[in-house]
């Protein structure tokens, strides 16, 4: 079965997000005043083959832990959907 | 009212994704063979104040079009949730 995983990898909440601060500052420069906080991370989509949803979930979790996310600095969440 | 926008900014599907290709290759190196395609983009969360959900939607759309996304190379989607 074919699956697609939509993964969000974000910096830990406690960590400073200099990129986010810069964007927040730039938003004010283009007169978008209503935004109080900006956090920037990665969105990764994986297309994969697996026997079951559970097997797919394990593959994606493994890929995130071993390569895609730096667990010291980042957290990851993902949604999985089966493809026809 | 306070809102949080979860924004995904991805390269256009037709564009080559060299970063994605590199990650795909590295996944195979750590013996994760089941992944056939990897696409990498940005996930941005915005916290903002707005009178209504519609006003919030307009602010986020405007922020994406003017600053966050490069509309020539990227597409953006977002979800909005009101915060208590």
mmCIF file of C-alpha atoms in Angstrom:
data_model
loop_
_atom_site.group_PDB
_atom_site.id
_atom_site.type_symbol
_atom_site.label_atom_id
_atom_site.label_comp_id
_atom_site.label_asym_id
_atom_site.label_seq_id
_atom_site.Cartn_x
_atom_site.Cartn_y
_atom_site.Cartn_z
ATOM 1 C CA UNK A 1 0.000 0.000 0.000
ATOM 2 C CA UNK A 2 1.083 3.544 -0.796
ATOM 3 C CA UNK A 3 1.095 6.177 1.968
ATOM 4 C CA UNK A 4 1.915 9.899 2.180
ATOM 5 C CA UNK A 5 3.240 11.350 5.421
ATOM 6 C CA UNK A 6 2.907 15.090 6.132
ATOM 7 C CA UNK A 7 5.626 15.887 8.697
ATOM 8 C CA UNK A 8 6.081 19.130 10.655
ATOM 9 C CA UNK A 9 9.446 19.647 12.357
ATOM 10 C CA UNK A 10 9.561 22.671 14.681
ATOM 11 C CA UNK A 11 12.148 24.116 17.088
ATOM 12 C CA UNK A 12 11.433 23.315 20.747
ATOM 13 C CA UNK A 13 9.087 25.941 22.213
ATOM 14 C CA UNK A 14 11.664 26.988 24.833
ATOM 15 C CA UNK A 15 14.320 27.704 22.207
ATOM 16 C CA UNK A 16 14.826 31.197 20.776
ATOM 17 C CA UNK A 17 13.781 31.339 17.119
ATOM 18 C CA UNK A 18 15.970 34.078 15.528
ATOM 19 C CA UNK A 19 14.516 33.360 12.087
ATOM 20 C CA UNK A 20 11.029 33.792 13.500
ATOM 21 C CA UNK A 21 12.037 37.067 15.148
ATOM 22 C CA UNK A 22 13.440 38.374 11.842
ATOM 23 C CA UNK A 23 10.256 37.510 9.952
ATOM 24 C CA UNK A 24 8.121 39.037 12.706
ATOM 25 C CA UNK A 25 10.152 42.240 12.367
ATOM 26 C CA UNK A 26 9.788 42.225 8.559
ATOM 27 C CA UNK A 27 6.028 41.719 8.800
ATOM 28 C CA UNK A 28 5.825 44.944 10.794
ATOM 29 C CA UNK A 29 7.910 46.681 8.110
ATOM 30 C CA UNK A 30 5.286 45.808 5.511
ATOM 31 C CA UNK A 31 2.587 47.098 7.860
ATOM 32 C CA UNK A 32 1.260 43.747 9.106
ATOM 33 C CA UNK A 33 1.051 44.723 12.773
ATOM 34 C CA UNK A 34 -1.315 42.050 14.113
ATOM 35 C CA UNK A 35 1.206 39.190 14.260
ATOM 36 C CA UNK A 36 2.727 38.728 17.734
ATOM 37 C CA UNK A 37 4.753 35.527 17.299
ATOM 38 C CA UNK A 38 6.341 33.695 14.363
ATOM 39 C CA UNK A 39 7.934 30.224 14.536
ATOM 40 C CA UNK A 40 9.605 28.651 11.533
ATOM 41 C CA UNK A 41 10.285 24.968 10.904
ATOM 42 C CA UNK A 42 10.264 22.370 8.149
ATOM 43 C CA UNK A 43 7.347 20.706 6.400
ATOM 44 C CA UNK A 44 8.352 17.423 4.740
ATOM 45 C CA UNK A 45 6.158 15.091 2.692
ATOM 46 C CA UNK A 46 7.262 11.461 2.304
ATOM 47 C CA UNK A 47 5.706 9.026 -0.185
ATOM 48 C CA UNK A 48 6.286 5.426 0.896
ATOM 49 C CA UNK A 49 5.218 1.812 0.456
ATOM 50 C CA UNK A 50 4.168 -0.295 3.454
ATOM 51 C CA UNK A 51 2.048 -3.362 4.183
ATOM 52 C CA UNK A 52 -0.087 -1.664 6.844
ATOM 53 C CA UNK A 53 -0.672 1.806 8.302
ATOM 54 C CA UNK A 54 1.136 0.708 11.436
ATOM 55 C CA UNK A 55 4.207 -0.376 9.417
ATOM 56 C CA UNK A 56 4.124 2.962 7.569
ATOM 57 C CA UNK A 57 3.896 4.832 10.884
ATOM 58 C CA UNK A 58 6.989 3.004 12.140
ATOM 59 C CA UNK A 59 8.983 3.774 8.963
ATOM 60 C CA UNK A 60 8.120 7.497 9.146
ATOM 61 C CA UNK A 61 8.854 7.674 12.890
ATOM 62 C CA UNK A 62 12.190 5.962 12.274
ATOM 63 C CA UNK A 63 13.054 8.347 9.389
ATOM 64 C CA UNK A 64 12.264 11.359 11.606
ATOM 65 C CA UNK A 65 14.287 10.098 14.580
ATOM 66 C CA UNK A 66 17.306 8.981 12.554
ATOM 67 C CA UNK A 67 17.583 11.672 9.881
ATOM 68 C CA UNK A 68 14.891 14.313 9.411
ATOM 69 C CA UNK A 69 14.651 15.847 12.908
ATOM 70 C CA UNK A 70 17.398 16.939 15.288
ATOM 71 C CA UNK A 71 15.738 15.709 18.473
ATOM 72 C CA UNK A 72 17.914 17.897 20.707
ATOM 73 C CA UNK A 73 16.584 21.080 19.144
ATOM 74 C CA UNK A 74 13.379 20.021 17.375
ATOM 75 C CA UNK A 75 10.089 18.186 17.849
ATOM 76 C CA UNK A 76 8.231 16.380 15.048
ATOM 77 C CA UNK A 77 4.611 15.480 14.407
ATOM 78 C CA UNK A 78 3.139 13.807 11.325
ATOM 79 C CA UNK A 79 -0.100 12.760 9.704
ATOM 80 C CA UNK A 80 -0.336 9.685 7.518
ATOM 81 C CA UNK A 81 -2.804 9.075 4.710
ATOM 82 C CA UNK A 82 -3.262 5.996 2.534
ATOM 83 C CA UNK A 83 -3.197 6.652 -1.224
ATOM 84 C CA UNK A 84 -5.439 4.809 -3.719
ATOM 85 C CA UNK B 1 -9.567 37.495 19.341
ATOM 86 C CA UNK B 2 -6.334 35.513 19.246
ATOM 87 C CA UNK B 3 -5.680 33.117 16.351
ATOM 88 C CA UNK B 4 -2.879 30.696 15.398
ATOM 89 C CA UNK B 5 -2.179 29.972 11.738
ATOM 90 C CA UNK B 6 -0.358 26.765 10.723
ATOM 91 C CA UNK B 7 1.161 27.494 7.282
ATOM 92 C CA UNK B 8 2.791 25.012 4.906
ATOM 93 C CA UNK B 9 4.909 26.457 2.088
ATOM 94 C CA UNK B 10 6.030 23.890 -0.487
ATOM 95 C CA UNK B 11 7.925 24.054 -3.803
ATOM 96 C CA UNK B 12 5.660 23.786 -6.850
ATOM 97 C CA UNK B 13 5.110 20.103 -7.728
ATOM 98 C CA UNK B 14 6.681 20.546 -11.200
ATOM 99 C CA UNK B 15 9.912 21.959 -9.756
ATOM 100 C CA UNK B 16 12.904 19.741 -9.041
ATOM 101 C CA UNK B 17 13.514 19.414 -5.294
ATOM 102 C CA UNK B 18 17.297 18.855 -4.920
ATOM 103 C CA UNK B 19 17.019 18.947 -1.127
ATOM 104 C CA UNK B 20 14.340 16.283 -1.273
ATOM 105 C CA UNK B 21 16.488 14.159 -3.584
ATOM 106 C CA UNK B 22 19.445 14.410 -1.163
ATOM 107 C CA UNK B 23 17.304 13.367 1.810
ATOM 108 C CA UNK B 24 15.792 10.514 -0.204
ATOM 109 C CA UNK B 25 19.312 9.307 -0.986
ATOM 110 C CA UNK B 26 20.369 9.573 2.681
ATOM 111 C CA UNK B 27 17.311 7.628 3.822
ATOM 112 C CA UNK B 28 18.461 4.740 1.634
ATOM 113 C CA UNK B 29 21.932 5.003 3.186
ATOM 114 C CA UNK B 30 20.437 4.388 6.642
ATOM 115 C CA UNK B 31 18.497 1.440 5.220
ATOM 116 C CA UNK B 32 15.073 3.069 4.945
ATOM 117 C CA UNK B 33 14.245 1.727 1.488
ATOM 118 C CA UNK B 34 10.447 2.178 1.408
ATOM 119 C CA UNK B 35 10.437 5.936 0.754
ATOM 120 C CA UNK B 36 10.019 6.793 -2.949
ATOM 121 C CA UNK B 37 9.629 10.588 -2.841
ATOM 122 C CA UNK B 38 10.654 13.368 -0.442
ATOM 123 C CA UNK B 39 9.583 17.005 -0.729
ATOM 124 C CA UNK B 40 10.841 19.650 1.682
ATOM 125 C CA UNK B 41 9.275 23.017 2.493
ATOM 126 C CA UNK B 42 8.621 25.369 5.386
ATOM 127 C CA UNK B 43 6.131 25.094 8.234
ATOM 128 C CA UNK B 44 5.406 28.476 9.837
ATOM 129 C CA UNK B 45 3.129 29.205 12.794
ATOM 130 C CA UNK B 46 1.819 32.749 13.238
ATOM 131 C CA UNK B 47 0.085 34.009 16.390
ATOM 132 C CA UNK B 48 -2.101 37.030 15.629
ATOM 133 C CA UNK B 49 -4.926 39.245 16.886
ATOM 134 C CA UNK B 50 -8.019 39.870 14.727
ATOM 135 C CA UNK B 51 -11.660 40.868 15.157
ATOM 136 C CA UNK B 52 -13.036 37.902 13.220
ATOM 137 C CA UNK B 53 -11.811 34.645 11.646
ATOM 138 C CA UNK B 54 -12.310 36.216 8.230
ATOM 139 C CA UNK B 55 -10.105 39.186 9.176
ATOM 140 C CA UNK B 56 -7.466 36.782 10.504
ATOM 141 C CA UNK B 57 -7.638 34.767 7.269
ATOM 142 C CA UNK B 58 -7.004 37.945 5.240
ATOM 143 C CA UNK B 59 -4.006 38.959 7.404
ATOM 144 C CA UNK B 60 -2.387 35.498 7.060
ATOM 145 C CA UNK B 61 -3.066 35.350 3.308
ATOM 146 C CA UNK B 62 -1.538 38.803 2.945
ATOM 147 C CA UNK B 63 1.535 37.847 5.011
ATOM 148 C CA UNK B 64 2.056 34.739 2.848
ATOM 149 C CA UNK B 65 1.677 36.604 -0.456
ATOM 150 C CA UNK B 66 3.848 39.582 0.522
ATOM 151 C CA UNK B 67 6.616 37.979 2.558
ATOM 152 C CA UNK B 68 6.496 34.336 3.611
ATOM 153 C CA UNK B 69 6.072 32.558 0.267
ATOM 154 C CA UNK B 70 7.860 33.083 -3.052
ATOM 155 C CA UNK B 71 4.805 32.629 -5.277
ATOM 156 C CA UNK B 72 6.926 31.998 -8.395
ATOM 157 C CA UNK B 73 8.490 28.886 -6.870
ATOM 158 C CA UNK B 74 6.180 27.967 -3.989
ATOM 159 C CA UNK B 75 2.550 27.317 -3.043
ATOM 160 C CA UNK B 76 1.106 27.938 0.429
ATOM 161 C CA UNK B 77 -1.786 26.492 2.407
ATOM 162 C CA UNK B 78 -2.793 27.279 5.988
ATOM 163 C CA UNK B 79 -5.153 26.290 8.766
ATOM 164 C CA UNK B 80 -6.473 28.815 11.265
ATOM 165 C CA UNK B 81 -7.613 28.114 14.814
ATOM 166 C CA UNK B 82 -9.058 30.517 17.375
ATOM 167 C CA UNK B 83 -7.297 30.507 20.763
ATOM 168 C CA UNK B 84 -9.134 30.886 24.104
#
